Amino acid sequence: MVKQTEYPIYFADDLIAIYTAFKQEIFSSGSVLYPSCGYDASPARVFDKVMFVDKEDGNEGCVSQLQKAGLNAIKQDIREYDPSEKHDLLILLNPAIPVSWATPHLISGGYVIANNYHGSATSLYTNQDEFLLWGTMDFLKKDSRKNDFRVNISRDLTDLFQPVKDGEEFRSVNPDGYEFIHGLVEHFIKQGILQVESDLTFEQKWEAYRNLMDEKEMPYRRVAERYIFMKR
């Protein structure tokens, strides 16, 4: 049997900056839950009590590495996790699990810090009976954010989770996002992953790409680095 490669844990400066800003300006958590953590130990640099949970599906060895560093970590499916007390902060960073698997372990009034790479923030936003969208956290994009991890916390919810109507509006409100999608669509075509007629407009190619990727909605008018939710 081939032995799985184990990697060292890491502490990311950008994530530490986000958690530090949250702790200093919003809420100083007493108990953090971080499911699907992989080798990322960053929250431990900011919060005193963090529980790392990962079933190691693609991150083999991460739990033992976290444990060797003296951190609280368990190898377990989050659905089987059974804490003696619920947590007051949940971190969902590319978790590759439905948010409903982790949120039962959060107290009422507790916070969630989430990104939307795997649709976590959208899932929380659409469950407004249980979660309140509190605000956002973004980096101040000075010098293309090179070595600059200052964080802006905003309560402005304008245009969050509001789809654009077409490509022109997308290019107008989010030119960087538009250029990224444009390049991605062309890359898929070049690689033969997306097969379309060459004379189609970009809008038509983009629609074919969304169908291929099962993306039912257009991109949002405004996106954030991190979204902050509160459990009702």
Coordinates of C-alpha atoms in Angstrom, one line a residue:
M1 CA 0.0 0.0 0.0
V2 CA 1.3 3.4 -0.9
K3 CA 1.7 5.7 2.1
Q4 CA -0.3 8.9 1.9
T5 CA 1.8 12.1 1.9
E6 CA 1.5 14.2 5.0
Y7 CA 2.0 17.9 4.8
P8 CA 2.9 20.4 7.5
I9 CA 0.2 22.5 9.1
Y10 CA 0.3 26.2 8.1
F11 CA -0.7 29.6 9.5
A12 CA -1.9 32.0 6.7
D13 CA -1.3 35.7 7.2
D14 CA -4.4 36.7 5.4
L15 CA -6.6 34.4 7.4
I16 CA -5.0 35.5 10.7
A17 CA -5.7 39.1 9.7
I18 CA -9.4 38.3 9.1
Y19 CA -9.8 36.5 12.4
T20 CA -7.9 39.2 14.3
A21 CA -10.2 41.9 12.9
F22 CA -13.3 39.9 13.8
K23 CA -12.0 39.3 17.3
Q24 CA -11.1 42.9 17.9
E25 CA -14.0 44.6 16.3
I26 CA -17.0 42.2 16.5
F27 CA -16.8 39.3 18.9
S28 CA -14.1 37.6 21.0
S29 CA -15.0 33.9 20.7
G30 CA -14.7 31.6 23.5
S31 CA -15.1 28.4 21.5
V32 CA -14.5 28.0 17.8
L33 CA -15.5 25.1 15.5
Y34 CA -13.5 24.6 12.3
P35 CA -14.8 21.6 10.3
S36 CA -13.0 20.5 7.1
C37 CA -10.0 22.3 8.3
G38 CA -7.3 20.3 6.5
Y39 CA -3.8 21.5 7.4
D40 CA -4.9 25.1 8.2
A41 CA -4.2 25.9 11.8
S42 CA -4.6 29.7 11.4
P43 CA -7.5 30.2 13.8
A44 CA -5.3 29.0 16.7
R45 CA -3.1 32.0 16.3
V46 CA -6.1 34.3 17.2
F47 CA -8.5 32.3 19.3
D48 CA -7.7 30.5 22.6
K49 CA -10.1 27.6 22.1
V50 CA -10.5 26.0 18.6
M51 CA -11.8 22.5 17.7
F52 CA -10.5 21.3 14.4
V53 CA -12.5 18.5 12.8
D54 CA -11.7 16.7 9.6
K55 CA -12.5 13.2 8.3
E56 CA -9.4 13.4 6.1
D57 CA -11.1 12.7 2.8
G58 CA -8.3 14.2 0.7
N59 CA -6.4 15.7 3.6
E60 CA -4.9 12.4 5.0
G61 CA -2.7 13.0 8.0
C62 CA -3.9 16.5 8.8
V63 CA -5.4 15.6 12.2
S64 CA -2.3 13.9 13.5
Q65 CA -0.2 16.9 12.3
L66 CA -2.5 19.3 14.1
Q67 CA -2.4 17.2 17.2
K68 CA 1.4 17.0 17.1
A69 CA 1.3 20.8 17.3
G70 CA -0.7 20.6 20.5
L71 CA -4.0 21.6 18.9
N72 CA -7.4 20.1 19.6
A73 CA -8.2 18.1 16.5
I74 CA -10.3 15.0 15.9
K75 CA -10.6 12.8 12.8
Q76 CA -14.4 12.5 12.4
D77 CA -17.3 13.2 10.0
I78 CA -18.8 16.4 11.3
R79 CA -22.2 14.7 11.3
E80 CA -21.0 12.4 14.0
Y81 CA -19.4 15.2 16.1
D82 CA -20.9 15.3 19.6
P83 CA -19.5 18.2 21.7
S84 CA -20.3 18.5 25.4
E85 CA -21.1 22.2 24.7
K86 CA -21.9 24.1 21.6
H87 CA -19.6 26.6 20.0
D88 CA -20.1 30.4 19.6
L89 CA -18.1 30.7 16.3
L90 CA -18.2 28.5 13.3
I91 CA -15.6 28.9 10.5
L92 CA -16.7 27.6 7.0
L93 CA -13.8 28.0 4.6
N94 CA -14.2 25.9 1.4
P95 CA -15.7 23.2 3.6
A96 CA -17.0 20.8 0.8
I97 CA -19.9 19.9 3.1
P98 CA -23.5 21.3 3.4
V99 CA -23.6 24.0 6.0
S100 CA -26.5 22.2 7.7
W101 CA -24.0 19.5 8.9
A102 CA -22.1 22.0 11.0
T103 CA -24.5 24.7 12.1
P104 CA -26.3 22.5 14.7
H105 CA -23.2 22.8 16.8
L106 CA -23.5 26.6 17.0
I107 CA -25.3 28.3 19.9
S108 CA -28.1 30.8 19.3
G109 CA -26.5 34.2 19.0
G110 CA -23.3 32.6 17.7
Y111 CA -21.4 33.8 14.6
V112 CA -20.4 32.2 11.3
I113 CA -17.5 33.3 9.2
A114 CA -17.9 31.9 5.7
N115 CA -16.7 32.4 2.2
N116 CA -18.8 31.4 -0.8
Y117 CA -16.4 29.2 -2.8
H118 CA -18.5 26.1 -2.1
G119 CA -21.8 28.0 -1.7
S120 CA -21.7 28.2 2.0
A121 CA -22.6 31.9 2.3
T122 CA -25.4 31.5 -0.2
S123 CA -26.8 28.6 1.8
L124 CA -26.8 30.6 5.0
Y125 CA -28.3 33.6 3.3
T126 CA -31.2 31.6 1.9
N127 CA -31.9 30.2 5.4
Q128 CA -33.0 33.6 6.8
D129 CA -35.3 32.0 9.4
E130 CA -32.2 30.7 11.1
F131 CA -29.4 33.0 10.1
L132 CA -29.0 36.7 9.9
L133 CA -26.5 38.3 7.5
W134 CA -24.6 40.6 9.8
G135 CA -22.0 42.0 7.4
T136 CA -18.8 41.4 5.4
M137 CA -15.1 41.5 5.7
D138 CA -12.8 42.5 2.8
F139 CA -9.1 43.4 2.4
L140 CA -8.2 46.9 1.5
K141 CA -6.9 46.4 -1.9
K142 CA -3.8 48.7 -1.7
D143 CA -1.0 47.8 -4.2
S144 CA -3.0 44.8 -5.3
R145 CA -3.1 43.6 -1.7
K146 CA 0.6 42.7 -1.8
N147 CA 1.6 42.0 1.8
D148 CA -1.3 44.2 2.8
F149 CA -3.8 42.4 4.9
R150 CA -5.7 45.3 6.5
V151 CA -9.4 44.3 6.8
N152 CA -12.4 46.4 6.3
I153 CA -15.6 45.3 8.1
S154 CA -18.9 46.6 6.7
R155 CA -22.5 46.4 7.7
D156 CA -23.5 47.5 4.2
L157 CA -25.5 44.7 2.6
T158 CA -26.3 46.4 -0.7
D159 CA -26.2 44.1 -3.7
L160 CA -25.1 41.1 -1.8
F161 CA -26.6 37.9 -3.2
Q162 CA -28.3 39.9 -5.9
P163 CA -27.6 38.4 -9.4
V164 CA -26.6 40.5 -12.3
K165 CA -29.1 40.6 -15.3
D166 CA -26.5 40.0 -18.0
G167 CA -22.8 40.1 -19.0
E168 CA -22.8 43.9 -19.5
E169 CA -24.0 44.6 -16.0
F170 CA -21.5 42.0 -14.6
R171 CA -18.7 43.8 -16.4
S172 CA -19.9 47.2 -15.1
V173 CA -20.3 46.2 -11.4
N174 CA -17.4 43.7 -11.2
P175 CA -14.9 44.1 -14.0
D176 CA -12.3 41.8 -12.3
G177 CA -14.9 39.1 -11.9
Y178 CA -16.0 39.5 -15.5
E179 CA -12.4 39.2 -16.8
F180 CA -11.9 36.1 -14.7
I181 CA -15.1 34.4 -16.0
H182 CA -14.3 35.4 -19.6
G183 CA -10.8 33.8 -19.4
L184 CA -12.3 30.7 -17.7
V185 CA -14.9 30.2 -20.4
E186 CA -12.3 30.6 -23.2
H187 CA -10.0 28.2 -21.3
F188 CA -12.7 25.6 -21.1
I189 CA -13.3 26.0 -24.9
K190 CA -9.6 25.7 -25.7
Q191 CA -9.3 22.6 -23.6
G192 CA -12.3 21.0 -25.3
I193 CA -14.2 20.8 -22.0
L194 CA -16.8 23.2 -23.4
Q195 CA -17.8 22.5 -27.0
V196 CA -19.6 25.4 -28.7
E197 CA -19.8 27.0 -32.1
S198 CA -17.0 29.5 -32.7
D199 CA -19.3 32.2 -33.9
L200 CA -21.3 32.4 -30.7
T201 CA -21.3 35.6 -28.7
F202 CA -19.6 35.6 -25.3
E203 CA -23.1 35.7 -23.7
Q204 CA -24.0 32.5 -25.5
K205 CA -20.7 30.8 -24.6
W206 CA -21.1 31.9 -21.0
E207 CA -24.7 30.5 -20.9
A208 CA -23.3 27.1 -22.2
Y209 CA -20.6 27.2 -19.5
R210 CA -23.2 27.8 -16.8
N211 CA -25.3 24.9 -18.0
L212 CA -22.2 22.7 -18.1
M213 CA -21.3 23.7 -14.5
D214 CA -24.9 23.5 -13.3
E215 CA -24.8 27.2 -12.2
K216 CA -28.4 28.1 -12.0
E217 CA -27.9 31.8 -11.1
M218 CA -25.9 34.6 -12.6
P219 CA -23.0 35.9 -10.6
Y220 CA -23.8 38.3 -7.8
R221 CA -23.6 42.1 -8.2
R222 CA -21.3 42.3 -5.2
V223 CA -19.2 39.7 -3.5
A224 CA -17.1 39.7 -0.3
E225 CA -14.0 38.0 0.9
R226 CA -15.8 36.8 3.9
Y227 CA -19.4 36.9 5.1
I228 CA -20.5 37.2 8.7
F229 CA -23.7 35.6 9.8
M230 CA -25.4 35.3 13.2
K231 CA -27.5 32.4 14.3
R232 CA -30.9 33.5 15.4

